[in-house]
Amino acid sequence: MCGIIGRVGDGNAFEPLLTGLENLEYRGYDSAGIAVQNGSGINVEKRSGKVDELRESIDDTPLEGSVGIGHTRWSTHGPPTDENAHPHTDETKDVAVVHNGIIENYAELKSELADYGHEFTSDTDTEVIPHLIQFYLDEGMDDEAAFRRAIDELEGSYAVTAMFSGDDVLYAARQGSPLVVGMKDGEYFLASDVPAFLEYTDSVVYLEDGDVVIVDDDGVEFTDLDGNPVVREPETVEWDPEQAGKGEYDHFMLKEIHEQPTALSQALEGRIDTQNGRIALADFEPGTFTDIDSVQFIACGTSYHAALYGSLALKQAGIESTALLANEYSVSAPPVDDDTLVVAVTQSGETADTLNALRRAKAEGAMTVTVTNVVGSTAAREADEALFIRAGPEIGVAATKTFSSQAVMLTLLGQRIAADQHGEPPADLDSLLPELAEMPDAIDDLLAETDAEAIAERYHDSRSYFFIGRGLGFPVALEGALKFKEITYEHAEGFASGELKHGPLALVTPDTPVFAVFTGQEDEKTLKNAEEAQTRGAPVIAVCPEGHRAVDVADAHLEIPETDADLAGLLANVQLQLVSYYAADLLDRPIDKPRNLAKSVTVE
């Protein structure tokens, strides 16, 4: 969950490295550092805190050199201190390393190296890597051989990039953590994610587990750990560099909320035919899912809420399905066989828990599909098929446009599965598709007329916040609560509406606003549950269309446009995203970089 950047080429590496770290800070912002080859050795500057603090500390004396590496950290081993910040070096300062992942056998390696006299200065697992490389250098190996031998001894997940004093070369390896190469006109980059170098090049190569790369002025050599050549073809990233900037917005999160109409338009393009009432998913020929008996959705966090949305929609179409937390899948997975479809939902395609669940499902014979935002990601490569949501880069740690795009793609996938299972399109498809095509315009209208800022102002100093919904409103309630707690740091909980009276009602006070999501499914029951809280003094905020009966009962109202009941929750979700954003802004929270969280969770 850390960010790696490396650069080789003409000119000074300092600015590309700092820019790369700033672009990667959504992956971790406990500490940051860079190391540059300065002609007489490796110059390392690092410190706890955010990347802009690192920049301020070295702006007056920028580091010189054409080759360098950088890192922004999300702490796993050891607190965020200057000593624990990356890059880490060996005792001679001739080797510098940055690392993302977890070295599971670091304690054993550290003990063995200490027996040989190596002294460590940090609490991190990463520091064993440069010391291990140094050990093999002392044994007489050259740089490349020492790097390969050290990597071979590591257990766990890692993306590692190393540089050596006096050698304008970067060495990198990947196992279980993402690493991508960027290249253009004699300038080469290594990074955890494409936004790190998107303003410099859109030509990328996604590394695979077991890859080792050597990067110098002459280009990039791709091999396996034993040095055997491997072929990795470059791809062109279809992201505009401006998408990775904030533009006119104060925060990435607000920008990405407002990008949802565009994201959904991209997701739907070429995939629905409203005139003929057809879904056109190119990778899934008619009959693909005919022999499937059950569907399991696996995901974590916001992606889990999208998976739950997809699972409930599929159940409504008469197909057996369930949504499971990927991090619990290894201990509580239902039976899997070759008649099971497992759908892995992961924004980055690199979520460690989801990848492990996906691999387990494949090993047991299930058909697998991944729904992701990143072409070339591990999940996209390892699943039998990939369905890309086309949301573009999302920098804010709190997912917004990716949730909407995931939920829409899962709705389409569910309709295709149901069509194969029943031998004909679902009866409501003719009415659903036109409403789906109108979703981008509906969100545009909502964004232009929302009262979310006023609602946030009215209730932002409350003690606790509840979010309730039924059916497809339930995952939206869960997601609304997650967004609120993620970025406001205030207590928020999401419930199935009927569960309110089975315990949570004991927590309701006049200082507990209840946001009730009305989708057109079982609305009278949801309203009754909301009124049960209201009679205990809680203010109720109805999220529903104008003219809905809940408007007359609730204390406040967030309007959503009229639409199909299967889609209304997605509009309600946008309103709840905005409430969370404005409440966090009033509380002066670091909205794009909430404490203790990182965008892509690549460790278990």
XYZ file of C-alpha atoms in Angstrom:
604
model
C 0.000 0.000 0.000
C 2.990 2.229 -0.580
C 3.959 4.164 -3.679
C 7.161 3.481 -5.634
C 8.683 5.681 -8.330
C 11.949 5.183 -10.193
C 13.410 7.114 -13.109
C 16.294 6.711 -15.598
C 17.065 9.152 -18.415
C 18.740 12.378 -19.455
C 18.461 15.422 -17.229
C 17.839 15.646 -13.523
C 15.639 12.961 -11.939
C 14.690 15.162 -8.978
C 11.514 16.764 -10.355
C 10.072 13.637 -12.031
C 10.618 11.736 -8.788
C 8.906 14.349 -6.607
C 6.070 14.726 -9.108
C 5.662 10.967 -9.169
C 5.456 10.835 -5.383
C 2.867 13.606 -5.334
C 0.821 11.671 -7.878
C 1.139 8.491 -5.814
C 0.415 9.951 -2.417
C -3.063 8.394 -2.397
C -1.218 5.085 -1.877
C 0.360 6.242 1.381
C 1.328 9.464 3.088
C 2.923 8.603 6.428
C 6.412 9.424 5.165
C 8.315 9.945 1.928
C 11.820 9.965 0.533
C 13.989 9.900 -2.576
C 17.455 8.665 -3.472
C 19.423 10.054 -6.414
C 22.658 8.916 -8.035
C 24.792 12.061 -7.818
C 28.001 10.946 -9.551
C 29.915 10.247 -6.367
C 27.407 8.094 -4.554
C 23.770 7.857 -3.547
C 22.180 10.889 -1.903
C 19.132 10.014 0.214
C 16.595 12.474 1.617
C 13.589 11.193 3.557
C 11.301 12.208 6.368
C 8.025 11.442 8.083
C 5.014 13.410 6.899
C 3.563 14.191 3.505
C 5.349 14.591 0.199
C 5.003 18.379 0.175
C 6.931 18.476 3.461
C 9.707 16.482 1.814
C 9.693 18.878 -1.124
C 9.902 21.908 1.154
C 12.815 20.385 3.052
C 14.951 19.891 -0.077
C 13.685 22.511 -2.540
C 16.519 24.909 -1.685
C 19.148 22.255 -2.423
C 17.621 19.927 -5.029
C 19.322 16.603 -5.528
C 21.336 16.248 -8.722
C 21.441 13.121 -10.836
C 19.700 11.448 -13.756
C 18.823 8.207 -11.952
C 16.773 7.914 -8.794
C 14.068 6.182 -6.793
C 11.370 7.473 -4.467
C 8.744 6.175 -2.071
C 5.671 7.337 -0.189
C 4.786 5.078 2.724
C 1.712 3.613 4.387
C 3.083 2.105 7.590
C 2.975 -1.638 8.235
C 6.179 -2.454 10.145
C 7.108 0.395 12.465
C 5.553 3.827 13.016
C 5.908 6.728 10.531
C 9.296 8.134 11.555
C 12.249 9.549 9.644
C 14.173 6.328 10.328
C 11.397 4.114 8.983
C 10.862 6.156 5.832
C 12.114 4.737 2.529
C 14.520 4.528 0.715
C 16.512 2.214 2.953
C 20.231 1.622 2.492
C 22.901 -0.831 3.499
C 25.598 0.159 5.974
C 27.958 1.356 3.239
C 25.217 3.542 1.668
C 26.094 1.933 -1.667
C 22.676 0.255 -2.076
C 19.289 1.991 -1.811
C 15.960 0.190 -1.938
C 12.247 1.066 -1.984
C 9.630 -1.601 -1.375
C 5.885 -2.134 -1.338
C 4.417 -5.228 0.327
C 5.329 -7.379 3.305
C 8.440 -9.544 3.669
C 7.091 -12.405 5.763
C 10.494 -13.878 6.636
C 12.166 -10.560 7.443
C 12.671 -11.398 11.131
C 14.568 -14.564 10.246
C 16.661 -12.748 7.637
C 17.349 -9.860 10.005
C 18.532 -12.245 12.724
C 20.857 -14.066 10.320
C 22.304 -10.805 8.998
C 22.784 -9.483 12.537
C 24.830 -12.597 13.287
C 27.157 -11.505 10.456
C 27.524 -8.072 12.046
C 24.884 -6.079 10.156
C 23.362 -3.235 12.174
C 19.826 -2.023 11.477
C 18.479 1.468 12.078
C 14.746 1.047 11.421
C 11.768 -1.086 12.472
C 10.839 -1.972 8.900
C 10.870 -5.281 7.084
C 12.244 -3.457 4.019
C 15.649 -2.711 5.543
C 16.660 -6.361 5.330
C 16.682 -6.102 1.511
C 19.613 -3.669 1.043
C 21.505 -5.471 3.792
C 20.907 -8.797 2.090
C 22.114 -7.348 -1.218
C 25.181 -5.971 0.540
C 25.864 -9.407 2.026
C 26.043 -10.941 -1.439
C 28.087 -8.051 -2.794
C 30.585 -8.764 -0.014
C 30.577 -12.401 -1.170
C 31.936 -11.202 -4.509
C 28.773 -11.060 -6.610
C 28.153 -8.219 -9.050
C 25.179 -5.866 -8.639
C 22.756 -7.856 -10.759
C 23.633 -11.225 -9.258
C 23.418 -9.855 -5.701
C 20.009 -8.337 -6.426
C 18.645 -11.554 -7.910
C 20.034 -13.685 -5.067
C 18.526 -11.366 -2.437
C 15.120 -11.343 -4.141
C 15.177 -15.133 -4.311
C 15.387 -15.272 -0.507
C 12.355 -13.066 0.116
C 9.040 -14.605 1.153
C 5.774 -12.696 0.989
C 4.591 -9.952 -1.318
C 6.823 -7.301 -2.770
C 7.535 -4.776 -5.440
C 11.197 -3.835 -5.015
C 13.338 -1.286 -6.818
C 17.060 -0.955 -6.068
C 19.933 1.257 -7.166
C 23.683 0.924 -6.661
C 26.302 3.592 -6.121
C 28.247 4.411 -9.295
C 25.863 2.489 -11.561
C 23.154 4.353 -13.548
C 20.872 1.331 -13.545
C 17.677 0.413 -11.693
C 16.831 -3.170 -10.796
C 13.268 -4.135 -9.933
C 11.238 -7.238 -9.140
C 7.605 -8.004 -8.470
C 5.753 -10.690 -6.524
C 2.205 -10.005 -5.393
C 2.473 -6.197 -5.412
C 1.933 -4.019 -8.480
C 4.770 -2.572 -10.532
C 4.564 -0.950 -13.943
C 7.168 0.351 -16.397
C 6.704 3.583 -18.376
C 8.860 4.489 -21.371
C 9.249 7.271 -23.900
C 12.157 8.673 -25.935
C 15.002 7.444 -23.729
C 13.258 8.188 -20.427
C 12.121 5.228 -18.323
C 10.007 4.944 -15.203
C 9.163 2.294 -12.640
C 6.109 2.869 -10.464
C 3.391 1.260 -8.384
C 0.705 2.821 -10.543
C 0.356 4.630 -13.863
C -0.579 8.112 -12.500
C 2.975 8.414 -11.150
C 4.337 9.159 -14.626
C 1.236 9.751 -16.754
C 2.251 13.311 -17.611
C 5.534 11.998 -19.038
C 4.344 8.960 -20.993
C 1.283 6.826 -21.712
C 3.286 3.801 -22.958
C 3.393 1.202 -20.184
C 4.286 -2.401 -19.471
C 2.558 -4.145 -16.572
C 4.937 -6.526 -14.824
C 3.813 -9.973 -13.763
C 4.701 -11.968 -10.665
C 8.230 -13.341 -10.930
C 9.412 -10.629 -13.327
C 12.793 -8.955 -12.863
C 13.603 -5.841 -14.895
C 16.837 -3.974 -15.507
C 16.455 -0.361 -16.599
C 19.241 1.837 -17.954
C 19.733 4.503 -20.625
C 19.576 1.838 -23.334
C 16.140 0.562 -22.375
C 14.422 -2.115 -20.313
C 15.354 -5.787 -20.087
C 12.594 -8.149 -18.932
C 13.576 -11.486 -17.405
C 12.469 -14.035 -14.857
C 14.319 -14.430 -11.570
C 16.800 -16.853 -13.157
C 17.675 -14.352 -15.875
C 15.717 -15.973 -18.699
C 14.217 -13.395 -21.100
C 10.444 -12.857 -20.974
C 8.306 -10.914 -23.426
C 6.200 -8.059 -22.060
C 4.474 -5.951 -24.679
C 3.837 -2.226 -24.053
C 0.280 -0.922 -23.901
C -1.090 2.587 -24.353
C -2.993 3.942 -21.367
C -6.148 5.705 -22.491
C -6.164 8.197 -19.624
C -5.792 11.926 -20.140
C -3.078 13.297 -17.818
C -5.505 16.060 -16.805
C -7.748 13.370 -15.287
C -5.088 12.829 -12.630
C -5.236 16.492 -11.530
C -7.779 18.357 -9.394
C -8.554 21.013 -11.976
C -10.952 23.628 -10.590
C -11.955 21.535 -7.571
C -10.626 21.864 -4.042
C -10.353 18.102 -3.614
C -10.022 15.056 -5.818
C -13.055 13.533 -4.121
C -15.368 16.351 -5.186
C -13.924 16.262 -8.689
C -14.475 12.529 -8.925
C -18.039 12.808 -7.629
C -18.696 15.274 -10.445
C -16.982 12.963 -12.941
C -19.577 10.239 -12.402
C -21.747 11.174 -15.415
C -18.680 10.901 -17.667
C -17.511 7.703 -15.970
C -20.903 6.048 -16.438
C -21.098 7.168 -20.060
C -17.710 5.533 -20.654
C -18.801 2.392 -18.821
C -21.993 2.065 -20.872
C -20.591 3.006 -24.278
C -21.160 0.183 -26.753
C -22.541 -2.082 -24.048
C -26.265 -1.360 -24.224
C -28.583 -1.208 -27.205
C -31.724 0.565 -26.038
C -33.461 0.354 -29.420
C -33.298 -3.436 -29.533
C -33.368 -4.020 -25.775
C -29.980 -5.765 -25.783
C -26.883 -5.866 -23.618
C -23.677 -6.132 -25.634
C -20.794 -7.385 -23.511
C -18.259 -8.325 -26.167
C -16.297 -10.826 -24.094
C -19.384 -12.851 -23.147
C -21.003 -14.647 -26.045
C -24.629 -15.769 -25.651
C -24.662 -18.982 -23.647
C -21.494 -18.184 -21.686
C -23.320 -18.565 -18.368
C -25.869 -21.244 -19.308
C -24.253 -23.962 -17.181
C -23.669 -21.771 -14.127
C -25.588 -22.945 -11.043
C -24.615 -20.161 -8.648
C -22.720 -16.887 -8.543
C -20.351 -15.701 -5.816
C -19.179 -12.092 -5.648
C -15.943 -11.452 -3.736
C -14.645 -8.006 -2.785
C -13.547 -5.705 0.047
C -14.614 -2.258 1.264
C -16.502 -0.116 -1.230
C -16.104 -2.818 -3.878
C -17.890 -5.214 -1.508
C -20.850 -2.843 -1.350
C -20.928 -2.769 -5.157
C -20.710 -6.573 -5.136
C -23.604 -6.758 -2.686
C -25.576 -4.485 -5.006
C -24.848 -6.820 -7.917
C -25.693 -9.917 -5.893
C -29.053 -8.551 -4.746
C -29.919 -7.492 -8.296
C -29.100 -10.993 -9.514
C -31.226 -12.591 -6.809
C -34.132 -10.422 -7.924
C -33.638 -11.895 -11.396
C -34.061 -15.376 -9.915
C -30.394 -16.434 -9.887
C -28.741 -17.911 -6.798
C -26.005 -15.505 -5.742
C -24.160 -14.270 -2.701
C -21.657 -11.512 -1.904
C -18.723 -12.429 0.316
C -15.945 -10.441 1.910
C -12.781 -11.521 0.150
C -10.762 -11.392 3.360
C -13.140 -13.974 4.910
C -13.377 -16.146 1.824
C -10.587 -18.486 2.865
C -12.405 -19.416 6.078
C -16.082 -19.143 5.132
C -16.428 -19.706 1.391
C -19.435 -21.739 0.283
C -18.797 -24.794 -1.909
C -17.216 -24.059 -5.290
C -17.101 -26.244 -8.401
C -16.974 -25.882 -12.173
C -20.645 -24.829 -12.206
C -19.866 -21.814 -9.991
C -19.157 -18.337 -11.319
C -16.952 -16.231 -9.046
C -16.922 -12.496 -9.769
C -14.012 -10.606 -8.203
C -14.723 -6.887 -7.797
C -11.640 -4.715 -7.261
C -11.075 -1.126 -8.337
C -7.312 -1.474 -8.657
C -7.169 -5.125 -9.650
C -4.390 -5.491 -7.069
C -6.309 -5.918 -3.786
C -4.423 -8.683 -1.983
C -7.405 -10.282 -0.222
C -9.474 -10.318 -3.401
C -6.630 -11.795 -5.434
C -6.173 -14.586 -2.904
C -9.902 -15.351 -2.957
C -9.869 -15.307 -6.765
C -6.962 -17.763 -6.846
C -8.713 -20.089 -4.436
C -11.849 -20.090 -6.576
C -9.832 -20.824 -9.729
C -7.987 -23.653 -8.003
C -11.314 -25.271 -7.152
C -12.496 -25.100 -10.742
C -14.817 -22.101 -10.745
C -15.287 -19.879 -13.776
C -13.912 -16.457 -12.833
C -14.595 -12.910 -13.966
C -13.017 -9.754 -12.577
C -14.714 -6.351 -12.622
C -11.972 -3.751 -12.380
C -10.822 -0.317 -13.475
C -7.268 -1.188 -14.462
C -6.301 -2.856 -17.723
C -3.215 -4.992 -17.167
C -3.846 -5.430 -13.449
C -3.183 -8.769 -11.775
C -6.883 -9.560 -11.331
C -7.559 -8.782 -14.985
C -4.777 -11.132 -16.069
C -5.572 -13.992 -13.701
C -9.352 -14.194 -14.093
C -10.837 -16.080 -17.027
C -12.407 -12.854 -18.257
C -12.266 -9.175 -17.281
C -15.000 -6.562 -17.426
C -13.486 -3.069 -17.280
C -15.484 -0.246 -15.732
C -13.606 2.507 -17.667
C -13.903 5.044 -14.849
C -10.507 6.656 -15.476
C -8.010 7.417 -12.693
C -9.439 7.840 -9.207
C -7.019 9.581 -6.854
C -9.159 10.283 -3.769
C -8.769 7.490 -1.237
C -12.546 7.380 -0.700
C -13.932 5.638 -3.802
C -16.796 7.454 -5.512
C -17.052 7.157 -9.281
C -15.640 3.640 -9.211
C -18.488 2.465 -6.957
C -21.095 3.805 -9.367
C -19.349 2.284 -12.370
C -18.857 -1.066 -10.628
C -22.527 -1.225 -9.621
C -23.665 -0.421 -13.165
C -21.337 -3.005 -14.693
C -22.505 -5.632 -12.218
C -26.108 -4.779 -13.076
C -25.359 -5.364 -16.768
C -23.444 -8.551 -16.032
C -26.327 -9.791 -13.901
C -28.793 -9.183 -16.706
C -26.580 -11.159 -19.110
C -26.299 -14.033 -16.636
C -30.062 -14.052 -16.134
C -30.650 -14.073 -19.913
C -28.428 -17.133 -20.334
C -30.027 -18.909 -17.384
C -33.628 -18.281 -18.468
C -33.025 -18.564 -22.192
C -34.353 -15.065 -22.822
C -33.744 -11.512 -21.570
C -35.354 -10.631 -18.228
C -38.859 -9.228 -18.626
C -37.931 -5.825 -17.208
C -34.887 -5.308 -19.444
C -36.810 -3.157 -21.940
C -37.653 -0.672 -19.191
C -34.304 -0.881 -17.395
C -31.979 -0.120 -20.313
C -33.479 3.290 -21.260
C -33.302 4.363 -17.619
C -29.714 3.117 -17.442
C -28.832 5.131 -20.545
C -30.281 8.213 -18.822
C -28.246 7.749 -15.634
C -25.409 10.136 -16.623
C -27.938 12.918 -17.312
C -29.836 12.131 -14.116
C -26.638 12.469 -12.057
C -25.823 15.712 -13.869
C -29.230 17.081 -12.863
C -28.770 15.902 -9.288
C -25.354 17.551 -9.010
C -26.757 20.838 -10.308
C -29.614 20.947 -7.788
C -28.386 19.090 -4.695
C -29.044 20.387 -1.177
C -26.323 18.172 0.282
C -24.182 21.081 1.466
C -27.070 22.556 3.432
C -27.895 19.176 4.970
C -24.258 18.699 5.959
C -24.214 22.155 7.545
C -27.398 21.393 9.468
C -26.260 18.067 10.930
C -22.444 18.023 10.839
C -22.041 18.499 14.597
C -24.167 15.468 15.531
C -22.872 12.671 17.713
C -23.571 9.736 15.419
C -25.095 9.016 12.008
C -27.256 6.126 10.820
C -27.927 5.112 7.223
C -30.757 2.682 6.425
C -32.216 1.047 3.340
C -33.966 -2.096 2.088
C -33.226 -4.299 -0.894
C -30.900 -2.441 -3.234
C -31.000 0.461 -0.794
C -29.171 -1.636 1.802
C -25.712 -1.681 0.120
C -26.172 2.036 -0.568
C -26.775 2.606 3.150
C -23.618 0.640 3.960
C -21.634 2.624 1.416
C -23.056 5.940 2.664
C -21.953 5.125 6.205
C -18.511 3.994 5.042
C -17.916 7.207 3.103
C -19.036 9.290 6.062
C -16.780 7.581 8.599
C -13.820 7.413 6.192
C -13.505 11.127 5.625
C -15.267 12.829 8.555
C -13.861 10.563 11.321
C -17.330 10.664 12.883
C -19.229 7.565 13.968
C -21.534 6.273 11.233
C -23.296 2.947 10.732
C -25.292 1.442 7.906
C -28.147 -0.999 8.471
C -30.779 -2.938 6.630
C -33.836 -0.891 7.612
C -35.595 -3.751 9.362
C -32.568 -4.367 11.584
C -32.864 -0.964 13.213
C -35.296 -2.277 15.808
C -33.175 -5.362 16.532
C -30.597 -3.541 18.641
C -29.332 -0.350 16.949
C -32.453 1.579 17.993
C -30.980 1.606 21.522
C -28.349 4.038 20.241
C -30.801 6.479 18.696
C -31.036 9.928 20.280
C -31.995 13.393 19.045
C -28.298 13.692 18.170
C -28.424 10.767 15.704
C -29.538 11.808 12.209
C -30.956 8.899 10.208
C -30.483 8.973 6.432
C -33.189 6.763 4.902
C -32.759 5.547 1.302
C -35.983 5.033 -0.677
C -35.628 3.169 -3.968
C -39.222 2.198 -4.755
C -38.752 -1.253 -3.215
C -40.547 -1.838 0.106
C -40.608 1.911 0.734
C -43.502 1.754 3.190
C -41.536 -0.582 5.440
C -38.448 1.627 5.221
C -40.564 4.648 6.113
C -42.014 2.816 9.118
C -38.492 1.992 10.321
C -37.449 5.618 9.884
C -40.481 6.784 11.876
C -39.504 4.390 14.692
C -36.248 6.332 14.991
C -38.032 9.636 14.596
C -40.340 8.920 17.537
C -37.180 8.526 19.668
C -36.165 12.043 18.704
C -33.855 11.283 15.780
C -34.081 13.619 12.772
C -34.795 11.706 9.555
C -33.377 12.745 6.194
C -35.227 11.067 3.320
C -33.238 10.361 0.158
C -35.984 9.937 -2.424
C -37.733 11.564 -5.407
C -39.752 14.755 -4.990
C -43.372 13.937 -4.235
C -42.516 10.729 -2.387
C -44.596 10.221 0.772
C -41.427 10.207 2.857
C -40.895 13.908 2.068
C -43.929 14.837 4.184
C -42.766 12.701 7.098
C -39.032 13.370 7.184
C -37.303 16.324 8.830
C -35.262 16.980 5.699
C -35.076 15.720 2.128
C -32.369 14.979 -0.430
C -34.002 14.698 -3.834
C -33.131 12.129 -6.458
C -34.564 12.041 -10.000
C -37.290 9.511 -10.782
C -35.841 6.305 -12.233
C -36.157 2.527 -12.219
C -36.198 1.001 -8.726
C -33.101 -1.063 -9.637
C -31.135 2.154 -10.228
C -32.538 4.622 -7.699
C -29.984 3.569 -5.094
C -27.151 4.730 -7.327
C -28.618 8.224 -7.422
C -29.138 8.156 -3.661
C -25.498 7.162 -3.293
C -24.354 10.344 -5.065
C -26.309 12.465 -2.588
C -24.742 10.596 0.332
C -21.271 11.044 -1.153
C -21.878 14.778 -1.284
C -23.143 14.909 2.308
C -20.005 13.115 3.473
C -17.789 15.435 1.454
C -19.349 18.658 2.729
C -19.469 17.430 6.336
C -15.765 16.528 6.173
C -14.983 19.902 4.626
C -16.810 21.703 7.453
C -14.765 19.665 9.926
C -11.556 20.576 8.052
C -10.578 16.949 7.469
C -7.888 15.945 4.925
C -10.558 14.629 2.567
C -8.388 13.067 -0.136
C -5.970 11.501 2.338
C -7.883 10.304 5.401
C -5.727 9.151 8.280
C -4.611 5.524 8.448
C -6.066 4.660 5.025
C -4.575 4.004 1.601
C -6.201 3.737 -1.792
C -5.050 0.293 -2.838
C -4.712 -2.375 -0.157
C -2.027 -4.650 -1.580
C -1.167 -6.441 1.679
C -3.313 -8.774 3.764
